[in-house]
Amino acid sequence: MTFDSPTPAAAAPGQGAPRRASAAFMLAHPAHAIALGFGSGLSPIAPGTVGTLWGWMSFSVLKPWLNAWQMGALIAGGALVGWWACTTAARNLRVADPGAIVWDEIVAFWLVLWLAMPMGLTGQIVAFALFRFFDAAKPGPVGWADSLFKGFGWRGGWGILFDDFVAGFCTLLVIALWRFLA
């Protein structure tokens, strides 16, 4: 069983069969490139996990160059641009929440790392594992968030992002409890 199943959740009404994400699809529109995590969402195995790894790597590269406020602005801007990109890519793939769209994992994991830092490599690995658990298994509030905004258009585009933000906040809650009890 894979947690990042590429099986379409629902096809767009009246638009024909779902399209498959590919490099050609990604390069056809800037929103596609962003939503597909600049290619990380094209992984044939666990695209959400690969997208989260891309988010971790890119955060590590950007962190020395940005102060806390700039990183926060990047995350906020990334969420807004991601809303547009995820909405556009899902519509063009004709699938409400395609597995190849991984911008939601990227920007949500940036948020986790930004708010949980400073922490060493072990802490970052724990944050990664917790985030992937919450995002893939969707327990409690994450499952609720995942079911809240479904479909196409701006509402569905926000829904793609929203459950990952809730998974991020659940991750941050566990990290805060871990730090409090340690």
PDB file of N, CA and C in Angstrom, residues 3 10 17-18 28 49 51 56 61 72 74 88 96 104 108 113 125 127 131 168 176 182:
ATOM      1  N   PHE A   3       1.031   5.426   0.385  1.00  0.00           N
ATOM      2  CA  PHE A   3       0.266   6.514   0.958  1.00  0.00           C
ATOM      3  C   PHE A   3      -0.009   7.616  -0.045  1.00  0.00           C
ATOM      4  N   ALA A  10     -11.510  12.544  -8.268  1.00  0.00           N
ATOM      5  CA  ALA A  10     -12.711  12.836  -9.048  1.00  0.00           C
ATOM      6  C   ALA A  10     -12.306  13.584 -10.306  1.00  0.00           C
ATOM      7  N   ALA A  17     -11.668  12.718 -19.754  1.00  0.00           N
ATOM      8  CA  ALA A  17     -10.901  11.869 -18.848  1.00  0.00           C
ATOM      9  C   ALA A  17      -9.767  12.643 -18.188  1.00  0.00           C
ATOM     10  N   PRO A  18      -9.402  12.225 -16.979  1.00  0.00           N
ATOM     11  CA  PRO A  18      -8.259  12.865 -16.313  1.00  0.00           C
ATOM     12  C   PRO A  18      -6.997  12.754 -17.160  1.00  0.00           C
ATOM     13  N   ALA A  28       4.284  23.140 -19.609  1.00  0.00           N
ATOM     14  CA  ALA A  28       3.306  23.840 -20.438  1.00  0.00           C
ATOM     15  C   ALA A  28       2.763  25.114 -19.792  1.00  0.00           C
ATOM     16  N   THR A  49       5.870  12.372  -0.585  1.00  0.00           N
ATOM     17  CA  THR A  49       7.097  12.240   0.206  1.00  0.00           C
ATOM     18  C   THR A  49       8.266  12.909  -0.517  1.00  0.00           C
ATOM     19  N   GLY A  51       8.003  15.326  -2.689  1.00  0.00           N
ATOM     20  CA  GLY A  51       7.751  16.764  -2.614  1.00  0.00           C
ATOM     21  C   GLY A  51       8.147  17.339  -1.267  1.00  0.00           C
ATOM     22  N   TRP A  56      12.095  20.322   2.113  1.00  0.00           N
ATOM     23  CA  TRP A  56      13.142  20.325   3.143  1.00  0.00           C
ATOM     24  C   TRP A  56      14.454  20.829   2.559  1.00  0.00           C
ATOM     25  N   VAL A  61      18.412  25.331   1.702  1.00  0.00           N
ATOM     26  CA  VAL A  61      19.184  26.186   0.800  1.00  0.00           C
ATOM     27  C   VAL A  61      18.829  27.660   1.020  1.00  0.00           C
ATOM     28  N   GLY A  72       9.087  34.065   6.435  1.00  0.00           N
ATOM     29  CA  GLY A  72       7.642  34.109   6.654  1.00  0.00           C
ATOM     30  C   GLY A  72       6.903  34.682   5.454  1.00  0.00           C
ATOM     31  N   LEU A  74       7.972  34.626   2.367  1.00  0.00           N
ATOM     32  CA  LEU A  74       8.075  33.626   1.305  1.00  0.00           C
ATOM     33  C   LEU A  74       7.008  32.548   1.489  1.00  0.00           C
ATOM     34  N   THR A  88      -5.146  25.806 -10.750  1.00  0.00           N
ATOM     35  CA  THR A  88      -4.937  25.726 -12.198  1.00  0.00           C
ATOM     36  C   THR A  88      -4.510  24.327 -12.629  1.00  0.00           C
ATOM     37  N   ALA A  96      -9.593  16.474  -9.024  1.00  0.00           N
ATOM     38  CA  ALA A  96      -9.795  17.411  -7.924  1.00  0.00           C
ATOM     39  C   ALA A  96      -8.563  17.570  -7.034  1.00  0.00           C
ATOM     40  N   ASP A 104       1.575  21.761  -1.995  1.00  0.00           N
ATOM     41  CA  ASP A 104       0.963  21.795  -0.676  1.00  0.00           C
ATOM     42  C   ASP A 104       1.890  21.210   0.378  1.00  0.00           C
ATOM     43  N   ALA A 108       3.740  23.701   3.233  1.00  0.00           N
ATOM     44  CA  ALA A 108       3.377  23.336   4.607  1.00  0.00           C
ATOM     45  C   ALA A 108       4.604  22.873   5.393  1.00  0.00           C
ATOM     46  N   LEU A 113       9.183  23.771   9.400  1.00  0.00           N
ATOM     47  CA  LEU A 113      10.599  24.022   9.681  1.00  0.00           C
ATOM     48  C   LEU A 113      10.821  25.445  10.189  1.00  0.00           C
ATOM     49  N   ILE A 125      14.514  15.350  11.080  1.00  0.00           N
ATOM     50  CA  ILE A 125      14.062  14.022  10.634  1.00  0.00           C
ATOM     51  C   ILE A 125      12.754  13.658  11.331  1.00  0.00           C
ATOM     52  N   ALA A 127      10.565  15.798  12.528  1.00  0.00           N
ATOM     53  CA  ALA A 127       9.547  16.679  11.948  1.00  0.00           C
ATOM     54  C   ALA A 127       9.082  16.143  10.595  1.00  0.00           C
ATOM     55  N   PHE A 131       5.309  14.905   9.952  1.00  0.00           N
ATOM     56  CA  PHE A 131       4.529  15.563   8.907  1.00  0.00           C
ATOM     57  C   PHE A 131       4.026  14.554   7.893  1.00  0.00           C
ATOM     58  N   GLY A 168       0.648  20.152   9.139  1.00  0.00           N
ATOM     59  CA  GLY A 168       1.794  20.899   9.654  1.00  0.00           C
ATOM     60  C   GLY A 168       1.574  21.368  11.080  1.00  0.00           C
ATOM     61  N   ALA A 176       6.058  20.595  19.920  1.00  0.00           N
ATOM     62  CA  ALA A 176       5.973  21.443  21.118  1.00  0.00           C
ATOM     63  C   ALA A 176       5.786  20.602  22.370  1.00  0.00           C
ATOM     64  N   ALA A 182      10.500  17.116  27.390  1.00  0.00           N
ATOM     65  CA  ALA A 182      11.919  16.702  27.394  1.00  0.00           C
ATOM     66  C   ALA A 182      12.724  17.428  28.453  1.00  0.00           C
TER      67      ALA A 182
END
